[in-house]
Every structure is written in structure tokens, then in C-alpha cells.
XYZ file of C-alpha atoms in Angstrom:
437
model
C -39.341 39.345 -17.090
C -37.099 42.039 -18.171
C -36.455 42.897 -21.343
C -33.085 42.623 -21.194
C -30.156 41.635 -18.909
C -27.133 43.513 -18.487
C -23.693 41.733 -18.398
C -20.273 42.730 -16.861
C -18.861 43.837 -19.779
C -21.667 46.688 -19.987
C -23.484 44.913 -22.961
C -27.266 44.448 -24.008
C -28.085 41.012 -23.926
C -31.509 41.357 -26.537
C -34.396 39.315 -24.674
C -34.740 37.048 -28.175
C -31.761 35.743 -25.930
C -34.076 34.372 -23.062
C -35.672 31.960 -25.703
C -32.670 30.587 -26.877
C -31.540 30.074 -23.111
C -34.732 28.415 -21.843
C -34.512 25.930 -24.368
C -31.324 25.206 -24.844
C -29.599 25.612 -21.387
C -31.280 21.861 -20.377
C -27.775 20.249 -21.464
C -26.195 19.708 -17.701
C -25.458 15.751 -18.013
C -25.022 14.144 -14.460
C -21.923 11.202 -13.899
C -22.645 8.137 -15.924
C -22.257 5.608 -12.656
C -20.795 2.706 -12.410
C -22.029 -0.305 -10.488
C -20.419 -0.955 -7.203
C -18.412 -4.243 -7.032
C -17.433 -6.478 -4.105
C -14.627 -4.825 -2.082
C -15.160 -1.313 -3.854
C -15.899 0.585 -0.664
C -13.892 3.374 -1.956
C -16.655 4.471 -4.526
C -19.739 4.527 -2.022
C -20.078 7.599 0.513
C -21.064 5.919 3.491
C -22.160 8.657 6.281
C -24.174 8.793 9.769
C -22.922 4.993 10.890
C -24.425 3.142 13.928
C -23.724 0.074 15.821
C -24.628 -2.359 17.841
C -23.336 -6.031 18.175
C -22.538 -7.684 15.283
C -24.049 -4.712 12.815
C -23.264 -1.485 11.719
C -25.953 0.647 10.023
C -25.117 3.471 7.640
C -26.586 5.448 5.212
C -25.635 5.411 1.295
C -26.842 6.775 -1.908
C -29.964 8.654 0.399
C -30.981 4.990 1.844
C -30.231 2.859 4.626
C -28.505 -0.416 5.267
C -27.088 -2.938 7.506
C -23.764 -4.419 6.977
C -21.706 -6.992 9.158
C -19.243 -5.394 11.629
C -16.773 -7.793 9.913
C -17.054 -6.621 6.318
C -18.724 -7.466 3.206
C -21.858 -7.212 1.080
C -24.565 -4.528 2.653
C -28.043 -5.051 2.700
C -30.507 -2.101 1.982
C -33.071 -1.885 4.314
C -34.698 1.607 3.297
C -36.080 2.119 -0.922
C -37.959 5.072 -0.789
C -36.399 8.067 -3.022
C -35.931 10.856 -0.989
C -33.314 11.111 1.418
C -32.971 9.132 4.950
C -30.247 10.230 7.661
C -28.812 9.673 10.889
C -30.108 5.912 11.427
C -29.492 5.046 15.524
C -29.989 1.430 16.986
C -32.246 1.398 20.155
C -30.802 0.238 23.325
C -31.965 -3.389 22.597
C -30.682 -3.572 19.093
C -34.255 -4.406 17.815
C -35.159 -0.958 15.867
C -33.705 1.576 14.099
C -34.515 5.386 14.330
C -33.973 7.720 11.750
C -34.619 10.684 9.823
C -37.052 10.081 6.381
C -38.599 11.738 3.888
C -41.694 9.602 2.707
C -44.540 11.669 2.466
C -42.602 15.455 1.373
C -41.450 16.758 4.597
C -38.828 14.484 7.202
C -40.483 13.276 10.245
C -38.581 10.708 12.914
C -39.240 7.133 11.675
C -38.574 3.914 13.368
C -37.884 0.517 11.696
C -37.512 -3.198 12.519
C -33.195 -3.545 12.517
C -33.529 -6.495 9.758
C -35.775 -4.012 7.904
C -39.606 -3.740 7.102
C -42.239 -1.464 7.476
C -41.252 2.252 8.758
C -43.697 3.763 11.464
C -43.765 7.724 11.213
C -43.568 9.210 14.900
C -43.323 12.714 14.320
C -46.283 14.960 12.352
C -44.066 18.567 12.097
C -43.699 20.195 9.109
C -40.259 22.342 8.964
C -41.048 25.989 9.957
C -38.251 26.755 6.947
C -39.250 24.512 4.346
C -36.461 25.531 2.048
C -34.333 25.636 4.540
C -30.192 25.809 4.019
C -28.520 22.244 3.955
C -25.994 23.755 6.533
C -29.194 24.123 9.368
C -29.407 20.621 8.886
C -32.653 18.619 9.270
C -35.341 19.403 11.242
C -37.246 16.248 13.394
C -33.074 15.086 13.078
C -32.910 11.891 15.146
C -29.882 12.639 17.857
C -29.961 9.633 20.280
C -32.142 7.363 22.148
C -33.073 7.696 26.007
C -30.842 4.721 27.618
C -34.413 2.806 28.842
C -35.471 2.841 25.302
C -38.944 4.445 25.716
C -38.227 7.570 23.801
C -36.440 9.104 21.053
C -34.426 12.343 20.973
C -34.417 14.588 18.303
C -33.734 17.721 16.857
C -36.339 20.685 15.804
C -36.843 23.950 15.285
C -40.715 24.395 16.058
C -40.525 25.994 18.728
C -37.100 28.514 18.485
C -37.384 32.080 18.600
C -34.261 31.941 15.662
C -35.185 29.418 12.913
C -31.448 28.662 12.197
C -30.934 26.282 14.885
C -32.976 24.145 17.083
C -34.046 22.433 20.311
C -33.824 19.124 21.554
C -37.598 16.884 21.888
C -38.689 13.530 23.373
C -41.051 11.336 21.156
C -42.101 8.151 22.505
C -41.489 5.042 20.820
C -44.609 3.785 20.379
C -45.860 6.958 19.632
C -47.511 9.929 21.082
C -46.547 13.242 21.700
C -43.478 15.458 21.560
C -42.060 16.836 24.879
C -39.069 19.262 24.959
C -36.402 17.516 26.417
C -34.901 20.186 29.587
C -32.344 22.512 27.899
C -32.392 25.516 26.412
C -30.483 24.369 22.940
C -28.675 21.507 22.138
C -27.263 19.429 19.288
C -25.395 16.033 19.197
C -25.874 14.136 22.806
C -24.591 11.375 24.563
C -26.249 10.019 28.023
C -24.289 8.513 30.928
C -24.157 5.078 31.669
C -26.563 5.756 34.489
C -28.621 7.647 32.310
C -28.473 10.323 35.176
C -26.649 13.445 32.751
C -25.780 14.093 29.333
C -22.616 14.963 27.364
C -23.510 17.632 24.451
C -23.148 20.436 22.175
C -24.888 23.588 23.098
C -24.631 24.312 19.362
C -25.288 22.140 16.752
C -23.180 23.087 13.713
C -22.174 19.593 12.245
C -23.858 20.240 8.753
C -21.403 23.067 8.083
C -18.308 21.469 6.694
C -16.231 24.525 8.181
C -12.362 23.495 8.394
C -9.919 25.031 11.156
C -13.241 27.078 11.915
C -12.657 29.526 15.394
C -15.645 31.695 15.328
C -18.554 32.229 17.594
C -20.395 28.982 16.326
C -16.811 26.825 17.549
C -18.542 24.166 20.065
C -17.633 22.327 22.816
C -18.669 19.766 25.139
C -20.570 20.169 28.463
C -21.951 18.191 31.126
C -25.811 18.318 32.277
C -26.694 17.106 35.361
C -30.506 15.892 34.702
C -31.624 16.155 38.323
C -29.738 18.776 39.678
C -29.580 21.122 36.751
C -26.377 21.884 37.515
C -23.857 22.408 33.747
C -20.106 21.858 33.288
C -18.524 22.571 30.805
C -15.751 20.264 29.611
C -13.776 21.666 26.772
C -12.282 25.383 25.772
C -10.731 24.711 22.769
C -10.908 27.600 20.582
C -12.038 25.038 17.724
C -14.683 22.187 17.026
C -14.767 19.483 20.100
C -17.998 18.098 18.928
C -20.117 14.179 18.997
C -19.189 13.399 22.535
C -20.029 9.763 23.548
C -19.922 8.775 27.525
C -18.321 5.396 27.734
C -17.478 4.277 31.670
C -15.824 6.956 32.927
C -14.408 8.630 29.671
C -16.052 10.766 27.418
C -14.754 10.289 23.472
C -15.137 12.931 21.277
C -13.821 14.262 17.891
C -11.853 17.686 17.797
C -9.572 19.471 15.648
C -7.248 20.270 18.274
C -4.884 17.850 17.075
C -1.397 18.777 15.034
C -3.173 17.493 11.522
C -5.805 20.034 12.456
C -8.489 17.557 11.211
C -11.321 15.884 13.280
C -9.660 13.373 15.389
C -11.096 10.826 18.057
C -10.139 11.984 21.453
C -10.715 11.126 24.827
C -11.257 13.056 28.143
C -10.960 11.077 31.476
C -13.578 12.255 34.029
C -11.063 11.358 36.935
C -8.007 12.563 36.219
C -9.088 15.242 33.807
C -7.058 14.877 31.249
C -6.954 14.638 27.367
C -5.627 12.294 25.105
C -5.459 11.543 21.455
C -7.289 8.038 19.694
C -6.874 9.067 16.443
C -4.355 10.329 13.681
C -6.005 10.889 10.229
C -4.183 13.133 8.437
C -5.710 13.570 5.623
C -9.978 13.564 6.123
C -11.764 14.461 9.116
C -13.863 12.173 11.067
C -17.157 12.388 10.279
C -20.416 11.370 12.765
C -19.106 9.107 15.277
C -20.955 7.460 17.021
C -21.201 5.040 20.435
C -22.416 1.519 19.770
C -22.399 -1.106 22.268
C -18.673 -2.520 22.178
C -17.176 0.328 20.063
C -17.346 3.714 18.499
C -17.996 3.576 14.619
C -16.699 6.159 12.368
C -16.668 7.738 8.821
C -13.718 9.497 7.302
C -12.941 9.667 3.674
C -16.078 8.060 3.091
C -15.143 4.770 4.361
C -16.300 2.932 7.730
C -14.017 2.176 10.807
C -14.810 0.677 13.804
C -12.794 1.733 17.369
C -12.916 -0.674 19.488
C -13.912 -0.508 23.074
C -12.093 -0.771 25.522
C -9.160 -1.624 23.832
C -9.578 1.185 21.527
C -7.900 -0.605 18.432
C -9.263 0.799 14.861
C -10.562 -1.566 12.318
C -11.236 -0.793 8.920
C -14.195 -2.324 7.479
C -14.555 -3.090 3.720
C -17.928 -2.572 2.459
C -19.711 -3.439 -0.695
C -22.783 -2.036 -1.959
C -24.708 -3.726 -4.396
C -26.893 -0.939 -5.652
C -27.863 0.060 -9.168
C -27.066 3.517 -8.271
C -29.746 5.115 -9.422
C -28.726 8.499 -8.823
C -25.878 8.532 -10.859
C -26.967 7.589 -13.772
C -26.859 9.645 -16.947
C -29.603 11.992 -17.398
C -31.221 15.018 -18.726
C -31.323 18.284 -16.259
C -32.089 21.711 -16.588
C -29.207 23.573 -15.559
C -30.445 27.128 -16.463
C -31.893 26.308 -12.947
C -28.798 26.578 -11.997
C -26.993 30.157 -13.132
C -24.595 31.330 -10.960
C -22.585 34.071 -13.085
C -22.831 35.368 -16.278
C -21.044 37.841 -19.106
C -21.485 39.121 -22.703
C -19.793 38.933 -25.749
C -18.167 41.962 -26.651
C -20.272 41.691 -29.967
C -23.475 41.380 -28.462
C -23.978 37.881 -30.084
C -23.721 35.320 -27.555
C -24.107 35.146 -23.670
C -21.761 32.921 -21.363
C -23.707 31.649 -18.719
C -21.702 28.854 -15.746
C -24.183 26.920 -14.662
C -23.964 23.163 -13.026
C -20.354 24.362 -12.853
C -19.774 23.872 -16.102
C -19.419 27.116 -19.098
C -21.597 27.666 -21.632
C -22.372 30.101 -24.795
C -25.793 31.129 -25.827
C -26.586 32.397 -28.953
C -28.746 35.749 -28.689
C -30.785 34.940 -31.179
C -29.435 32.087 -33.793
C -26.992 29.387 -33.293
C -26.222 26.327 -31.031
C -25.787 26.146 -27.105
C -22.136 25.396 -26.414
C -20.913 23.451 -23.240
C -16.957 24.413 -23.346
C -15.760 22.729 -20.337
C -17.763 19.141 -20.233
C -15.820 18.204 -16.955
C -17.764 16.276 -14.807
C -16.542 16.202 -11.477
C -14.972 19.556 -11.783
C -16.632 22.868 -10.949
C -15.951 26.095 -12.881
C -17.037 29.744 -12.117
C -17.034 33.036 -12.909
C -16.647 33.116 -16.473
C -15.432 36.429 -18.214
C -15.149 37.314 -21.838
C -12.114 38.599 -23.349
C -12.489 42.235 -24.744
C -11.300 41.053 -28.163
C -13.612 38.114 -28.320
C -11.051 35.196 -28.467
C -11.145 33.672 -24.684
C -13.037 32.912 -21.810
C -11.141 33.306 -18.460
C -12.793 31.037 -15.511
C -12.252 29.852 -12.189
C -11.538 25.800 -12.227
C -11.247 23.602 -9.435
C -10.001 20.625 -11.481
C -6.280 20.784 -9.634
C -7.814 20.088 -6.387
C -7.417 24.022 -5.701
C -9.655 27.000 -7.536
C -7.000 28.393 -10.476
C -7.615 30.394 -13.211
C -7.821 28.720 -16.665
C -8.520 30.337 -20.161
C -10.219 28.850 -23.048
C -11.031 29.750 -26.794
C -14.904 30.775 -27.247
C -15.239 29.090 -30.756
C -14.880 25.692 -28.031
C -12.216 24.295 -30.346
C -9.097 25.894 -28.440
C -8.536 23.588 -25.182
C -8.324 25.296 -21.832
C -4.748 26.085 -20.165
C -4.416 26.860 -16.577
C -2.851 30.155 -15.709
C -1.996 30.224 -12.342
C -0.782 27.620 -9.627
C -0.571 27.546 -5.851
C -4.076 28.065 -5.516
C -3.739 28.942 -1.840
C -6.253 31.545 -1.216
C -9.543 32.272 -2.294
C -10.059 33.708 -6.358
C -12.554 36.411 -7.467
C -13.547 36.511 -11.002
C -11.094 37.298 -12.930
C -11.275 40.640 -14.832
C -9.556 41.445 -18.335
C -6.685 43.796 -19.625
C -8.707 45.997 -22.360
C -5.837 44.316 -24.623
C -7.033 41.327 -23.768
C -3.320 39.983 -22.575
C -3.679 40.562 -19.058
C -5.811 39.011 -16.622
């Protein structure tokens, strides 16, 4: 370890500082939770929904459960701690495959739909164990095959570019992998013949990109299984992702819309032509998906249900009775955490933002001092006034990131400085007075 650190103000921090900060930066307190009530669906993030008859599957809180199509109290079906996604009913409605992570690495999983034992299917280990959140998960359950006998899913053990993936076959009563025949791939839908496929070429549906136009914008194409013949179906310049071929129509969500958000549309493969389902304004639609009499939905957090083929939307209130677990209260070490730091212009303390919250370090006697304590909100960038009296930092507590400034004795509240928050803020730099920002 170095022997000392050098700030952006051009000051020493002395490395009796690094024992101070190991010890006391472990003050990062997580939301206290609060139980979730009967009809509080609003306070659960339900994501990855499937359906099928009467049931809706979803995941919450990491787990997995089952909640009438209707409404009402859920029922967990998964408990293990780590994280299980993108549950998917099989054709008969009499298992459940998804992405878990029981034994350290996530593997395609299968379960009985009322719940029970989960049978591992896949044996891969992630080529990029640490892999960014945005990749999303390898061995990702994408769909079943319409007959049943297999599961599709995503991987990227055999890419020549670790970033994205290709699409495999595993049986469902086990056995080996078989690359499923294209190139790349992402979220798929088969026909009702089973005889092509409606996909992404590009999977990009962990990166929560808005209004995004680049080279990873997708659209939707056509495979022709036996002939090997592609069409592609969409040229929006933005996302037209999670297609889903019902009859003759395939549904999918785009941002083509005028909210500019991810919005259910359909495209008719007679006529050719587009047409709006949806109007949220203000959330996108996230991880649709096609159940047996309807498409089910997140957005906001919250579960809807499209029916099909009259294609009304129902809202469906869900409770979760859950002890939350993982928002309790609790100790963390959030010098894991750093992301910016400064000096005093005395030498005597550090700031350090870390678990987006703003703290002071003595360098070598004194107390740790959190001078933000807003949970919920994230703040960044921290910089010390040249005269020693406030700390200027990015806050995103209006919604927007503005600048506020605080006293560093922690005694002086914070004030925010600017408004409008528009555009993207770099940290903020100080007049050498120390009235200008």
C-alpha cells in the first residue's frame, strides 16, 4: 500500500490516515424495511413475470413466487439467498425454469410450478465470473421449445467476445447442452407451429439505456428453422425488443412511441403493419412476456396482465408477505465502496463518498463523520472548499443530479445550489475564494 494518497486539492493525505479509514469507514447503514402488507404492491419490485392459466410467476426480493392472475397474497416458492431470475412456465404449466444461484455460480434450474425441490440442468461456470450486471446472466433461461423437451438459454461459453452470448438447448430431463442454430441471439419467441422464431440478434435488456440509438439499438427478426432463411421485421432506429408470436401477430415492446418509453406494440404478419397496445407514460415496460391467454408485464414495478385476444390491460394487486430480509438494518463496510475522494485544505481530515453517502476521516485522531445520512439518495463527487468551511457534492435527492453544499463541522445543513438538473454534472470545482463554484 502506498504511503500516501494524493487528493484533488494537491494535499498529503499521511498513511496514519489508512488506519483511521479501515476502521472507521464500516458505518454505511442499509434501509430499515418495512414489512409488506396486504394490497401494498407498490413497495415490492416485482420483475421477470410469467404466466400461464390461472398463475403468474415473478420474481421478488432475489426469490420466486406464484401469485393468482386475479390478485392477492403471493406465495414464495424459491428460499435460497442468492439471486433467482427469469422464471418461465413450460408448455404444460407443470414446471418452472429459471435462472439460480445455489451452489456459487447460476446454472438453469427447473422446479415443480406449486414449488419443491429444484433440479440443476446446467454444470457451466461463467467464463467472466465477475462479470458486469449489464452482460446479464450467463446459463439465462430465455424460453422453452413449444414440445416442451428442452430449454433455451443464454451463455457465453462458447463466444469469441465474452460480452454477449449464444443461444443453447438443455433437455428437460437433463443431459447435454446443444447450441441452438444461430449465430447470436437474445430474447426469443417461437411460432405457433414451432416452425421459426421471433428474436433479438442482440441481447441488451440488462442495460437500462433510455432513448438509446447506438449500434447495440435491436430489433426484431424472423428465423425460418428449416429453411434458414432471416427477415428482419423492424428498423426503428431505437429498442424494438421481447417479441412474442401470438396467431398471426407478433407483440413486442419499443420506444418508438410519442412517450418515448417501452410500450407494447403489435406488428401484423399480413398486412404489415404496426400498431400501438400500450401508453405508459411515465415507466417503461419491463420483460414481457407470452403466457397462454395473455401477455404479462412489469412497469413501475407493478404487474399487469394484457389480455389476449382482446388485448384489455389488467392491473393486478399483489401482496408479498415476506420478512424482507434484505432490507433490514445492518452493518456494511462501505470503504468497499469509494468512489471519489478530496483533502482538507489543512491536511487533517479526508472526505471520502462512499455508499453514496459523504464522509470525513480524521488523518490521524478524531471521529468518522457521515454528513449526508440520506438513505435513498446518492451523492458524489465531494470537493472541499479552499477555506475549509464547505463541502460541495453532487445529490440526486430532487429526482435530478444538482449541486448541494454543506458545512464540514456536519452541523451546517446542506442547501442545493442549482436547479433544472437537465444534463449530466461533473464534480464541481472551487473559486480559490471559496464563493464560487
Amino acid at each position: 500500500m502506498h504511503q500516501e494518497l494524493r487528493g484533488s486539492s494537491g494535499s498529503d493525505l499521511p498513511a496514519t490516515a489508512w488506519t483511521g479509514l479501515m476502521k472507521l469507514l464500516v458505518l454505511g447503514v442499509a434501509l430499515l424495511g418495512m414489512p409488506l402488507a396486504v394490497g401494498a404492491a407498490q413497495r415490492a419490485l416485482m420483475r421477470f413475470p410469467t404466466l400461464h392459466g390461472a398463475t403468474i410467476v415473478f420474481e421478488a426480493g432475489g426469490n420466486l413466487w406464484r401469485v393468482d392472475r386475479q390478485g392477492g397474497a403471493a406465495q414464495r416458492l424459491t428460499t435460497d439467498p442468492d439471486m433467482d431470475l427469469m422464471p418461465r412456465f413450460s408448455p404444460d404449466g407443470k414446471e418452472i425454469a429459471f435462472t439460480g444461484d445455489y451452489d456459487g455460480n447460476r446454472d438453469v434450474y427447473v422446479i415443480p410450478a406449486e414449488g419443491g425441490l429444484a433440479r440443476r440442468l446446467t454444470f457451466h461456470s461463467d467464463v467472466v465470473p465477475d462479470a458486469p450486471l449489464r452482460w446479464g446472466p450467463d446459463n439465462m433461461v430465455v424460453t422453452w421449445t413449444p414440445d416442451g423437451k428442452s430449454i433455451i438459454f443464454l451463455s457465453r461459453r462458447t463466444t469469441y467476445n465474452d460480452w454477449f452470448g449464444q443461444m443453447f438447448l438443455v433437455p428437460r430431463e437433463g443431459g447435454a447442452p446443444s447450441q441452438f442454430p444461430v449465430p447470436v441471439g437474445g430474447v426469443t419467441s417461437f411460432s405457433p407451429d414451432g416452425s421459426k422464431i421471433a428474436y433479438n440478434r442482440i441481447f441488451r435488456n440488462f442495460r437500462t439505456w433510455k432513448r438509446y440509438y447506438g449500434g447495440l439499438a435491436q430489433d426484431i427478426w424472423i428465423y425460418d428453422l428449416a429453411s434458414h432463411e432471416i427477415q428482419r421485421v423492424t428498423d426503428w432506429k431505437g429498442t424494438d425488443t421481447f417479441p412474442m408470436w401470438y396467431h398471426d401477430t407478433v407483440y413486442f415492446a419499443s420506444d418508438r412511441g410519442p412517450e418515448k418509453r417501452l410500450n407494447i406494440w403489435a406488428y401484423d404478419l399480413k398486412t404489415k403493419q404496426f400498431r400501438q397496445v400500450t401508453g405508459f407514460k411515465d415507466y417503461d415496460v419491463d420483460w414481457p412476456s407470452l403466457g397462454d391467454t395473455g401477455i404479462v408485464l412489469a412497469c413501475g414495478g407493478e404487474l399487469y396482465v394484457l389480455d389476449l385476444p382482446s388485448e384489455k390491460l389488467n392491473r393486478i394487486e399483489v401482496a408479498i408477505p415476506s420478512d424482507v430480509v434484505r432490507t433490514r438494518g445492518r452493518w456494511v463496510d462501505a470503504g468497499k465502496t469509494i468512489q471519489s475522494f478530496d483533502i482538507a485544505p489543512n491536511g487533517k481530515r479526508a472526505l471520502f463518498e462512499a455508499r453514496g453517502e459523504v464522509f470525513t476521516v480524521p488523518a490521524e485522531h478524531g471521529n468518522t463523520r457521515n454528513l449526508t445520512q440520506t438513505s435513498g439518495v446518492r451523492e458524489q463527487y465531494p470537493a472541499w472548499s479552499p477555506d475549509g468551511k464547505w463541502i460541495a457534492y453532487l445529490s440526486d435527492a430532487s429526482g435530478e443530479y444538482e449541486i448541494h453544499v454543506i458545512g464540514a463541522d456536519g452541523r451546517t445543513p446542506d442547501r442545493q445550489v442549482t436547479r433544472g438538473g437537465s444534463t449530466f454534472r461533473y464534480a464541481p470545482i472551487w473559486s480559490p475564494d471559496s464563493k464560487k463554484l
